[in-house]
PDB file of C-alpha atoms in Angstrom:
ATOM      1  CA  MET A 590       0.483   0.103  -0.522  1.00 59.00           C
ATOM      2  CA  SER A 591       1.399   3.561  -0.967  1.00 60.00           C
ATOM      3  CA  ARG A 592       1.278   6.008   2.182  1.00 54.00           C
ATOM      4  CA  SER A 593       0.009   8.928  -1.144  1.00 78.00           C
ATOM      5  CA  VAL A 594      -3.634   6.563  -0.483  1.00 90.00           C
ATOM      6  CA  VAL A 595      -3.585   8.133   3.453  1.00 91.00           C
ATOM      7  CA  ASP A 596      -4.036  11.380   4.218  1.00 91.00           C
ATOM      8  CA  PRO A 597      -3.804  11.931   8.591  1.00 91.00           C
ATOM      9  CA  ARG A 598      -6.029  14.273   9.615  1.00 91.00           C
ATOM     10  CA  SER A 599      -6.605  16.350  13.273  1.00 93.00           C
ATOM     11  CA  ALA A 600     -10.182  15.225  14.987  1.00 90.00           C
ATOM     12  CA  LEU A 601     -11.713  15.858  18.541  1.00 85.00           C
ATOM     13  CA  GLN A 602     -12.345  12.767  20.325  1.00 92.00           C
ATOM     14  CA  TRP A 603     -15.056  12.434  22.457  1.00 83.00           C
ATOM     15  CA  ARG A 604     -16.008   9.487  25.195  1.00 88.00           C
ATOM     16  CA  ALA A 605     -18.850   9.532  28.084  1.00 90.00           C
ATOM     17  CA  ASP A 606     -15.855   8.896  30.333  1.00 90.00           C
ATOM     18  CA  GLN A 607     -12.982  11.141  30.015  1.00 88.00           C
ATOM     19  CA  ALA A 608     -12.675  14.220  28.649  1.00 91.00           C
ATOM     20  CA  ALA A 609     -13.054  15.647  25.197  1.00 91.00           C
ATOM     21  CA  GLY A 610      -9.235  16.080  23.699  1.00 93.00           C
ATOM     22  CA  PRO A 611      -7.328  16.296  20.267  1.00 94.00           C
ATOM     23  CA  ILE A 612      -6.320  13.260  18.457  1.00 91.00           C
ATOM     24  CA  GLU A 613      -4.951  12.421  14.622  1.00 93.00           C
ATOM     25  CA  ARG A 614      -6.953  10.171  12.715  1.00 89.00           C
ATOM     26  CA  ILE A 615      -5.493   8.011   9.350  1.00 93.00           C
ATOM     27  CA  THR A 616      -8.452   8.713   6.800  1.00 93.00           C
ATOM     28  CA  PRO A 617      -8.062   7.023   2.858  1.00 93.00           C
ATOM     29  CA  GLN A 618      -7.436   9.137   0.262  1.00 92.00           C
ATOM     30  CA  GLU A 619     -10.497   9.326  -2.305  1.00 92.00           C
ATOM     31  CA  THR A 620     -10.523  10.655  -5.847  1.00 93.00           C
ATOM     32  CA  ALA A 621     -11.886  11.112  -8.679  1.00 93.00           C
ATOM     33  CA  VAL A 622     -10.679   9.023 -11.552  1.00 94.00           C
ATOM     34  CA  GLY A 623     -12.211   9.118 -14.931  1.00 93.00           C
ATOM     35  CA  LEU A 624     -12.283   6.473 -17.054  1.00 93.00           C
ATOM     36  CA  SER A 625     -12.165   6.290 -20.853  1.00 92.00           C
ATOM     37  CA  PHE A 626     -12.207   3.762 -23.200  1.00 93.00           C
ATOM     38  CA  ASP A 627     -10.330   4.130 -26.691  1.00 93.00           C
ATOM     39  CA  GLY A 628      -9.533   8.384 -25.520  1.00 92.00           C
ATOM     40  CA  ARG A 629     -13.799   8.436 -25.169  1.00 90.00           C
ATOM     41  CA  PRO A 630     -15.074   9.289 -21.824  1.00 90.00           C
ATOM     42  CA  HIS A 631     -16.994   6.806 -20.365  1.00 88.00           C
ATOM     43  CA  THR A 632     -17.230   7.745 -16.365  1.00 88.00           C
ATOM     44  CA  VAL A 633     -16.103   8.745 -13.313  1.00 90.00           C
ATOM     45  CA  LEU A 634     -15.470   6.426 -10.383  1.00 90.00           C
ATOM     46  CA  MET A 635     -14.463   7.834  -6.634  1.00 92.00           C
ATOM     47  CA  ALA A 636     -12.153   5.722  -5.895  1.00 94.00           C
ATOM     48  CA  THR A 637      -8.758   5.526  -3.332  1.00 95.00           C
ATOM     49  CA  PRO A 638      -5.995   6.151  -5.715  1.00 94.00           C
ATOM     50  CA  ASP A 639      -3.473   3.361  -6.308  1.00 95.00           C
ATOM     51  CA  ASP A 640      -3.686  -0.174  -8.341  1.00 97.00           C
ATOM     52  CA  LEU A 641      -5.745   2.214 -10.966  1.00 97.00           C
ATOM     53  CA  GLU A 642      -4.696  -0.362 -14.073  1.00 98.00           C
ATOM     54  CA  ASP A 643      -6.499  -3.682 -11.870  1.00 98.00           C
ATOM     55  CA  LEU A 644      -8.893  -1.306 -11.442  1.00 98.00           C
ATOM     56  CA  ALA A 645      -9.498  -0.260 -15.139  1.00 97.00           C
ATOM     57  CA  ARG A 646      -9.020  -3.851 -16.362  1.00 97.00           C
ATOM     58  CA  GLY A 647     -11.459  -5.645 -13.903  1.00 97.00           C
ATOM     59  CA  PHE A 648     -14.180  -2.774 -14.935  1.00 96.00           C
ATOM     60  CA  VAL A 649     -13.919  -4.244 -18.350  1.00 95.00           C
ATOM     61  CA  VAL A 650     -14.132  -7.311 -17.780  1.00 95.00           C
ATOM     62  CA  THR A 651     -16.437  -7.236 -14.747  1.00 95.00           C
ATOM     63  CA  GLU A 652     -18.971  -4.508 -16.946  1.00 91.00           C
ATOM     64  CA  ALA A 653     -18.625  -6.545 -19.332  1.00 90.00           C
ATOM     65  CA  VAL A 654     -16.903  -3.847 -21.804  1.00 91.00           C
ATOM     66  CA  ALA A 655     -14.799  -5.964 -23.761  1.00 92.00           C
ATOM     67  CA  ALA A 656     -13.078  -9.264 -23.466  1.00 93.00           C
ATOM     68  CA  ALA A 657      -9.308  -9.337 -21.602  1.00 94.00           C
ATOM     69  CA  PRO A 658      -7.384 -10.351 -24.544  1.00 94.00           C
ATOM     70  CA  ASP A 659      -8.520  -7.189 -26.543  1.00 95.00           C
ATOM     71  CA  ILE A 660      -7.472  -4.748 -23.937  1.00 96.00           C
ATOM     72  CA  ALA A 661      -3.943  -3.157 -25.782  1.00 96.00           C
ATOM     73  CA  ALA A 662      -2.803  -0.929 -22.928  1.00 96.00           C
ATOM     74  CA  ILE A 663      -3.539   0.961 -20.455  1.00 98.00           C
ATOM     75  CA  ASP A 664      -2.351   4.945 -19.902  1.00 97.00           C
ATOM     76  CA  ILE A 665      -2.536   7.097 -16.371  1.00 97.00           C
ATOM     77  CA  ARG A 666      -2.444  10.446 -16.102  1.00 95.00           C
ATOM     78  CA  THR A 667      -2.369  12.535 -13.005  1.00 93.00           C
ATOM     79  CA  GLU A 668      -4.149  15.756 -12.866  1.00 89.00           C
ATOM     80  CA  GLU A 669      -5.104  18.419 -11.283  1.00 86.00           C
ATOM     81  CA  GLN A 670      -8.883  17.314 -10.706  1.00 85.00           C
ATOM     82  CA  GLY A 671      -7.862  14.011 -10.141  1.00 91.00           C
ATOM     83  CA  VAL A 672      -6.208  10.382 -12.321  1.00 94.00           C
ATOM     84  CA  LEU A 673      -6.888   9.555 -15.997  1.00 95.00           C
ATOM     85  CA  VAL A 674      -7.011   6.420 -17.367  1.00 96.00           C
ATOM     86  CA  ASP A 675      -7.544   5.839 -20.499  1.00 96.00           C
ATOM     87  CA  VAL A 676      -8.312   1.541 -21.603  1.00 96.00           C
ATOM     88  CA  ARG A 677      -6.914   1.041 -25.386  1.00 96.00           C
ATOM     89  CA  PHE A 678      -7.916  -1.525 -27.556  1.00 95.00           C
ATOM     90  CA  ALA A 679      -6.393  -3.797 -29.444  1.00 93.00           C
ATOM     91  CA  PRO A 680      -7.368  -2.865 -33.425  1.00 89.00           C
ATOM     92  CA  GLY A 681     -10.328  -4.874 -35.122  1.00 80.00           C
ATOM     93  CA  ALA A 682     -11.342  -5.896 -31.198  1.00 76.00           C
ATOM     94  CA  GLY A 683     -14.856  -7.134 -30.825  1.00 60.00           C
ATOM     95  CA  PRO A 684     -17.564  -3.444 -30.311  1.00 54.00           C
ATOM     96  CA  ARG A 685     -18.105  -1.839 -26.749  1.00 60.00           C
ATOM     97  CA  LYS A 686     -20.498  -3.315 -24.685  1.00 58.00           C
ATOM     98  CA  ALA A 687     -20.600  -0.760 -21.800  1.00 56.00           C
ATOM     99  CA  ARG A 688     -23.657   0.835 -19.881  1.00 54.00           C
ATOM    100  CA  PRO A 689     -23.979   4.492 -21.491  1.00 52.00           C
ATOM    101  CA  ARG A 690     -23.569   6.132 -18.431  1.00 51.00           C
ATOM    102  CA  ASN A 691     -24.283  10.221 -18.068  1.00 50.00           C
ATOM    103  CA  LEU A 692     -22.834  10.649 -14.248  1.00 46.00           C
ATOM    104  CA  GLU A 693     -19.878   9.719 -11.608  1.00 50.00           C
ATOM    105  CA  GLY A 694     -19.618   6.173 -10.478  1.00 53.00           C
ATOM    106  CA  ARG A 695     -19.438   7.295  -6.156  1.00 52.00           C
ATOM    107  CA  SER A 696     -18.197   4.713  -3.948  1.00 52.00           C
ATOM    108  CA  SER A 697     -21.037   3.570  -2.949  1.00 52.00           C
ATOM    109  CA  CYS A 698     -22.666   2.480  -6.057  1.00 57.00           C
ATOM    110  CA  GLY A 699     -21.938   0.096  -9.131  1.00 53.00           C
ATOM    111  CA  LEU A 700     -24.221   1.370 -11.460  1.00 49.00           C
ATOM    112  CA  CYS A 701     -24.169   5.403 -10.809  1.00 51.00           C
ATOM    113  CA  GLY A 702     -25.394   7.080 -14.231  1.00 49.00           C
ATOM    114  CA  VAL A 703     -27.019   4.178 -15.831  1.00 45.00           C
ATOM    115  CA  GLU A 704     -29.793   5.245 -18.370  1.00 41.00           C
ATOM    116  CA  ARG A 705     -32.424   2.452 -19.033  1.00 44.00           C
ATOM    117  CA  LEU A 706     -33.479   0.026 -16.691  1.00 42.00           C
ATOM    118  CA  ALA A 707     -32.040  -2.963 -19.663  1.00 46.00           C
ATOM    119  CA  ASP A 708     -29.236  -1.555 -18.840  1.00 47.00           C
ATOM    120  CA  ALA A 709     -29.061  -2.417 -15.112  1.00 48.00           C
ATOM    121  CA  VAL A 710     -29.915  -5.977 -15.004  1.00 57.00           C
ATOM    122  CA  ARG A 711     -28.193  -7.534 -17.885  1.00 67.00           C
ATOM    123  CA  PRO A 712     -27.828 -10.757 -18.647  1.00 80.00           C
ATOM    124  CA  LEU A 713     -25.069 -12.909 -17.201  1.00 90.00           C
ATOM    125  CA  PRO A 714     -23.140 -15.859 -18.697  1.00 93.00           C
ATOM    126  CA  VAL A 715     -23.672 -19.016 -16.933  1.00 96.00           C
ATOM    127  CA  LEU A 716     -20.877 -20.604 -15.200  1.00 96.00           C
ATOM    128  CA  ALA A 717     -19.475 -24.315 -15.733  1.00 92.00           C
ATOM    129  CA  ALA A 718     -20.037 -27.006 -13.319  1.00 89.00           C
ATOM    130  CA  SER A 719     -16.916 -28.366 -11.732  1.00 80.00           C
ATOM    131  CA  ASP A 720     -15.762 -31.238  -9.472  1.00 78.00           C
ATOM    132  CA  ARG A 721     -13.650 -28.759  -7.565  1.00 81.00           C
ATOM    133  CA  VAL A 722     -15.227 -28.288  -3.777  1.00 91.00           C
ATOM    134  CA  LEU A 723     -14.485 -26.230  -0.726  1.00 95.00           C
ATOM    135  CA  ALA A 724     -14.776 -27.176   2.578  1.00 95.00           C
ATOM    136  CA  HIS A 725     -16.889 -25.376   5.160  1.00 95.00           C
ATOM    137  CA  ALA A 726     -14.022 -24.823   7.522  1.00 95.00           C
ATOM    138  CA  VAL A 727     -12.144 -23.367   4.762  1.00 97.00           C
ATOM    139  CA  ILE A 728     -14.155 -20.053   5.424  1.00 97.00           C
ATOM    140  CA  PRO A 729     -13.292 -18.293   8.854  1.00 96.00           C
ATOM    141  CA  ARG A 730      -9.788 -19.220   7.921  1.00 97.00           C
ATOM    142  CA  ALA A 731      -9.506 -17.165   5.063  1.00 98.00           C
ATOM    143  CA  LEU A 732     -11.284 -14.475   6.980  1.00 97.00           C
ATOM    144  CA  GLU A 733      -9.226 -14.637   9.634  1.00 96.00           C
ATOM    145  CA  ARG A 734      -6.309 -14.337   7.633  1.00 97.00           C
ATOM    146  CA  LEU A 735      -8.114 -10.901   5.381  1.00 97.00           C
ATOM    147  CA  GLU A 736      -8.933  -9.253   8.827  1.00 94.00           C
ATOM    148  CA  VAL A 737      -4.822  -9.556   9.204  1.00 95.00           C
ATOM    149  CA  GLU A 738      -3.990  -8.276   5.760  1.00 96.00           C
ATOM    150  CA  GLN A 739      -6.266  -5.320   5.264  1.00 96.00           C
ATOM    151  CA  GLU A 740      -3.462  -3.024   6.176  1.00 93.00           C
ATOM    152  CA  LEU A 741      -5.463   0.031   4.613  1.00 94.00           C
ATOM    153  CA  GLY A 742      -8.420  -1.031   6.394  1.00 94.00           C
ATOM    154  CA  ARG A 743      -6.572  -1.616   9.432  1.00 93.00           C
ATOM    155  CA  LEU A 744      -5.128   1.996   9.381  1.00 92.00           C
ATOM    156  CA  THR A 745      -8.206   3.335   8.621  1.00 94.00           C
ATOM    157  CA  ARG A 746     -12.139   1.760   9.459  1.00 91.00           C
ATOM    158  CA  ALA A 747     -12.918   3.406   6.169  1.00 93.00           C
ATOM    159  CA  THR A 748     -12.378   0.911   2.834  1.00 95.00           C
ATOM    160  CA  HIS A 749     -13.566  -2.349   1.880  1.00 96.00           C
ATOM    161  CA  ALA A 750     -11.398  -5.122   1.031  1.00 97.00           C
ATOM    162  CA  ALA A 751     -11.989  -8.045  -2.173  1.00 98.00           C
ATOM    163  CA  ALA A 752      -9.858 -10.753  -1.780  1.00 98.00           C
ATOM    164  CA  PHE A 753      -9.099 -14.473  -4.017  1.00 98.00           C
ATOM    165  CA  PHE A 754      -7.857 -17.373  -2.051  1.00 98.00           C
ATOM    166  CA  SER A 755      -6.899 -21.356  -2.846  1.00 97.00           C
ATOM    167  CA  PRO A 756      -9.505 -23.562  -2.259  1.00 96.00           C
ATOM    168  CA  ASP A 757      -7.534 -24.167   1.392  1.00 96.00           C
ATOM    169  CA  GLY A 758      -7.795 -20.980   2.197  1.00 96.00           C
ATOM    170  CA  ASP A 759      -4.196 -19.873   1.311  1.00 97.00           C
ATOM    171  CA  LEU A 760      -4.471 -16.417   0.681  1.00 98.00           C
ATOM    172  CA  VAL A 761      -2.984 -15.419  -3.074  1.00 98.00           C
ATOM    173  CA  LEU A 762      -4.763 -11.312  -4.013  1.00 98.00           C
ATOM    174  CA  LEU A 763      -5.812  -8.549  -1.660  1.00 98.00           C
ATOM    175  CA  ARG A 764      -7.218  -5.503  -3.202  1.00 98.00           C
ATOM    176  CA  GLU A 765      -8.580  -2.632  -1.302  1.00 97.00           C
ATOM    177  CA  ASP A 766     -10.437   0.519  -2.085  1.00 97.00           C
ATOM    178  CA  VAL A 767     -12.326   3.307   0.166  1.00 95.00           C
ATOM    179  CA  GLY A 768     -15.652   1.078  -2.757  1.00 94.00           C
ATOM    180  CA  ARG A 769     -16.475  -1.402  -2.703  1.00 94.00           C
ATOM    181  CA  HIS A 770     -17.324  -2.706  -6.332  1.00 94.00           C
ATOM    182  CA  ASN A 771     -13.367  -1.015  -6.894  1.00 96.00           C
ATOM    183  CA  ALA A 772     -12.356  -3.431  -4.792  1.00 97.00           C
ATOM    184  CA  LEU A 773     -13.909  -6.648  -6.236  1.00 98.00           C
ATOM    185  CA  ASP A 774     -12.720  -4.301  -9.969  1.00 98.00           C
ATOM    186  CA  LYS A 775      -9.127  -3.914  -8.875  1.00 98.00           C
ATOM    187  CA  LEU A 776      -8.972  -7.873  -7.503  1.00 98.00           C
ATOM    188  CA  ALA A 777     -10.424  -8.828 -10.907  1.00 98.00           C
ATOM    189  CA  GLY A 778      -7.771  -7.368 -12.496  1.00 98.00           C
ATOM    190  CA  GLY A 779      -5.290  -8.095 -10.222  1.00 98.00           C
ATOM    191  CA  LEU A 780      -5.611 -12.070 -10.872  1.00 98.00           C
ATOM    192  CA  LEU A 781      -6.074 -11.405 -14.858  1.00 97.00           C
ATOM    193  CA  ARG A 782      -2.841  -9.521 -14.552  1.00 96.00           C
ATOM    194  CA  GLU A 783      -0.999 -12.100 -13.448  1.00 97.00           C
ATOM    195  CA  GLY A 784      -1.854 -15.114 -15.407  1.00 97.00           C
ATOM    196  CA  ARG A 785      -4.252 -16.193 -12.671  1.00 97.00           C
ATOM    197  CA  GLU A 786      -7.329 -18.493 -13.005  1.00 96.00           C
ATOM    198  CA  PRO A 787     -10.816 -17.643 -11.258  1.00 96.00           C
ATOM    199  CA  ALA A 788     -12.523 -20.639 -11.417  1.00 96.00           C
ATOM    200  CA  ALA A 789      -9.670 -22.417  -9.252  1.00 95.00           C
ATOM    201  CA  GLY A 790      -9.903 -19.776  -6.000  1.00 97.00           C
ATOM    202  CA  PHE A 791     -13.150 -18.146  -4.363  1.00 98.00           C
ATOM    203  CA  VAL A 792     -13.700 -14.514  -3.238  1.00 98.00           C
ATOM    204  CA  VAL A 793     -14.679 -12.757  -0.673  1.00 98.00           C
ATOM    205  CA  VAL A 794     -15.809  -9.558   0.476  1.00 98.00           C
ATOM    206  CA  THR A 795     -15.878  -7.461   2.993  1.00 96.00           C
ATOM    207  CA  SER A 796     -18.897  -5.293   1.859  1.00 90.00           C
ATOM    208  CA  ARG A 797     -22.530  -5.920   1.637  1.00 85.00           C
ATOM    209  CA  CYS A 798     -23.502  -8.789  -0.990  1.00 91.00           C
ATOM    210  CA  SER A 799     -25.911  -5.990  -3.844  1.00 89.00           C
ATOM    211  CA  PHE A 800     -26.393  -8.138  -6.654  1.00 91.00           C
ATOM    212  CA  GLU A 801     -23.607  -5.846  -9.127  1.00 91.00           C
ATOM    213  CA  MET A 802     -21.006  -7.666  -6.708  1.00 95.00           C
ATOM    214  CA  VAL A 803     -22.532 -11.160  -7.793  1.00 96.00           C
ATOM    215  CA  GLU A 804     -22.477 -10.063 -11.339  1.00 94.00           C
ATOM    216  CA  LYS A 805     -18.821  -9.285 -11.314  1.00 96.00           C
ATOM    217  CA  THR A 806     -17.527 -12.296  -9.649  1.00 97.00           C
ATOM    218  CA  VAL A 807     -19.485 -14.309 -12.126  1.00 97.00           C
ATOM    219  CA  ARG A 808     -17.831 -11.591 -15.304  1.00 96.00           C
ATOM    220  CA  MET A 809     -15.347 -13.205 -13.158  1.00 96.00           C
ATOM    221  CA  GLY A 810     -15.380 -16.634 -13.359  1.00 96.00           C
ATOM    222  CA  CYS A 811     -15.274 -17.132 -10.205  1.00 97.00           C
ATOM    223  CA  PRO A 812     -17.277 -19.935  -8.810  1.00 97.00           C
ATOM    224  CA  ILE A 813     -17.506 -19.031  -5.287  1.00 97.00           C
ATOM    225  CA  LEU A 814     -18.368 -15.319  -3.392  1.00 98.00           C
ATOM    226  CA  VAL A 815     -17.931 -15.472  -0.157  1.00 98.00           C
ATOM    227  CA  ALA A 816     -19.641 -12.323   1.988  1.00 96.00           C
ATOM    228  CA  VAL A 817     -19.672 -10.697   5.837  1.00 95.00           C
ATOM    229  CA  SER A 818     -22.947  -9.232   5.211  1.00 93.00           C
ATOM    230  CA  ALA A 819     -26.547 -10.692   4.385  1.00 93.00           C
ATOM    231  CA  PRO A 820     -27.237 -10.275   0.853  1.00 94.00           C
ATOM    232  CA  THR A 821     -30.494  -8.849  -1.060  1.00 92.00           C
ATOM    233  CA  ALA A 822     -33.395 -10.984  -2.778  1.00 92.00           C
ATOM    234  CA  LEU A 823     -31.917 -10.219  -6.417  1.00 91.00           C
ATOM    235  CA  ALA A 824     -28.030 -11.272  -5.223  1.00 93.00           C
ATOM    236  CA  ILE A 825     -29.823 -14.648  -4.407  1.00 95.00           C
ATOM    237  CA  ASP A 826     -31.873 -14.691  -7.174  1.00 93.00           C
ATOM    238  CA  ARG A 827     -28.807 -13.261  -9.612  1.00 94.00           C
ATOM    239  CA  SER A 828     -26.792 -16.296  -8.458  1.00 95.00           C
ATOM    240  CA  GLN A 829     -28.991 -19.155  -8.885  1.00 95.00           C
ATOM    241  CA  ALA A 830     -29.072 -18.196 -12.337  1.00 95.00           C
ATOM    242  CA  ALA A 831     -25.665 -17.962 -12.943  1.00 96.00           C
ATOM    243  CA  ASN A 832     -24.307 -21.183 -11.292  1.00 97.00           C
ATOM    244  CA  LEU A 833     -23.139 -19.017  -8.460  1.00 97.00           C
ATOM    245  CA  THR A 834     -22.127 -20.323  -4.870  1.00 96.00           C
ATOM    246  CA  LEU A 835     -23.280 -17.455  -2.520  1.00 95.00           C
ATOM    247  CA  VAL A 836     -21.495 -17.460   1.461  1.00 95.00           C
ATOM    248  CA  ALA A 837     -23.147 -14.481   3.299  1.00 94.00           C
ATOM    249  CA  LEU A 838     -23.042 -13.274   7.145  1.00 94.00           C
ATOM    250  CA  ALA A 839     -19.806 -15.506   7.010  1.00 95.00           C
ATOM    251  CA  ARG A 840     -18.024 -15.390  10.174  1.00 94.00           C
ATOM    252  CA  ALA A 841     -15.430 -16.225  12.503  1.00 93.00           C
ATOM    253  CA  ASP A 842     -18.228 -19.073  13.965  1.00 93.00           C
ATOM    254  CA  GLY A 843     -20.452 -20.576  11.149  1.00 93.00           C
ATOM    255  CA  HIS A 844     -21.436 -18.874   8.366  1.00 95.00           C
ATOM    256  CA  MET A 845     -25.032 -19.518   5.358  1.00 95.00           C
ATOM    257  CA  VAL A 846     -24.810 -20.395   1.933  1.00 96.00           C
ATOM    258  CA  PHE A 847     -28.430 -19.209  -0.170  1.00 95.00           C
ATOM    259  CA  ALA A 848     -26.981 -21.267  -4.010  1.00 95.00           C
ATOM    260  CA  GLY A 849     -25.263 -23.498  -4.885  1.00 94.00           C
ATOM    261  CA  ARG A 850     -24.333 -25.743  -2.087  1.00 94.00           C
ATOM    262  CA  GLU A 851     -23.531 -28.244  -4.080  1.00 94.00           C
ATOM    263  CA  ARG A 852     -19.909 -26.827  -3.635  1.00 95.00           C
ATOM    264  CA  LEU A 853     -19.326 -26.493  -0.452  1.00 94.00           C
ATOM    265  CA  VAL A 854     -18.441 -30.178   1.263  1.00 92.00           C
ATOM    266  CA  ASP A 855     -18.257 -31.434   5.630  1.00 87.00           C
ATOM    267  CA  PRO A 856     -15.911 -34.032   5.165  1.00 78.00           C
ATOM    268  CA  THR A 857     -16.594 -35.070   9.011  1.00 72.00           C
ATOM    269  CA  MET A 858     -20.293 -35.149   7.412  1.00 67.00           C
ATOM    270  CA  GLU A 859     -21.381 -37.768   5.102  1.00 52.00           C
ATOM    271  CA  THR A 860     -23.982 -34.692   3.800  1.00 47.00           C
ATOM    272  CA  VAL A 861     -23.505 -31.802   2.261  1.00 43.00           C
TER     273      VAL A 861
END
């Protein structure tokens, strides 16, 4: 994590059992990131200003703009108002299919500026069936590791994390951001850049589980999504339709499986 993504700020701390006094609090940077395709502006994301190449690469894939091999280059330029990130596509690449937007993408929302209902909930690919399974007990071990490795979250208590784990619970890659969608896009882009196979593990997110998080995980090609918060009804419906295993309300002492339970096993039991 670059130190440039945090900013110490002074505050007045009040506690019921002690006198008010000054403190210094580490806060995360939230920067306007202008995303364009072949020089054409598309949207402005409010994001933590690191891993921006991963953010752009992941956005292209999880928003079904284009396939990862279509990306020829990603140019990043810092301006006074923020950061400009331009994705250049290879000559002859397929047509761009980005959802049209007319507003900035705020850190709390994955669909800001989408103009039509048809663009909000689009058809999803169906994940292929797989013989790979995940033991229930691996999930709390992954959560414990994730909490330890969230450097920006530990400093600020104001960011989200998205992480990819192996079926054994080994942490493969972690990304953090003030926006939950940005964190997941950064993770997707990082996996693509490193040549990792998303189908070979599972994703854990520290945010609430809305349907956009489900959609991005499916388009990554990852079959299992674990969230620490509860899912919406639409998130469950989309998971079932796309053959995604959705685990939510994940805690150290247990979790709930809302879709795709056949991918989760308990070696100590005879049945799933």
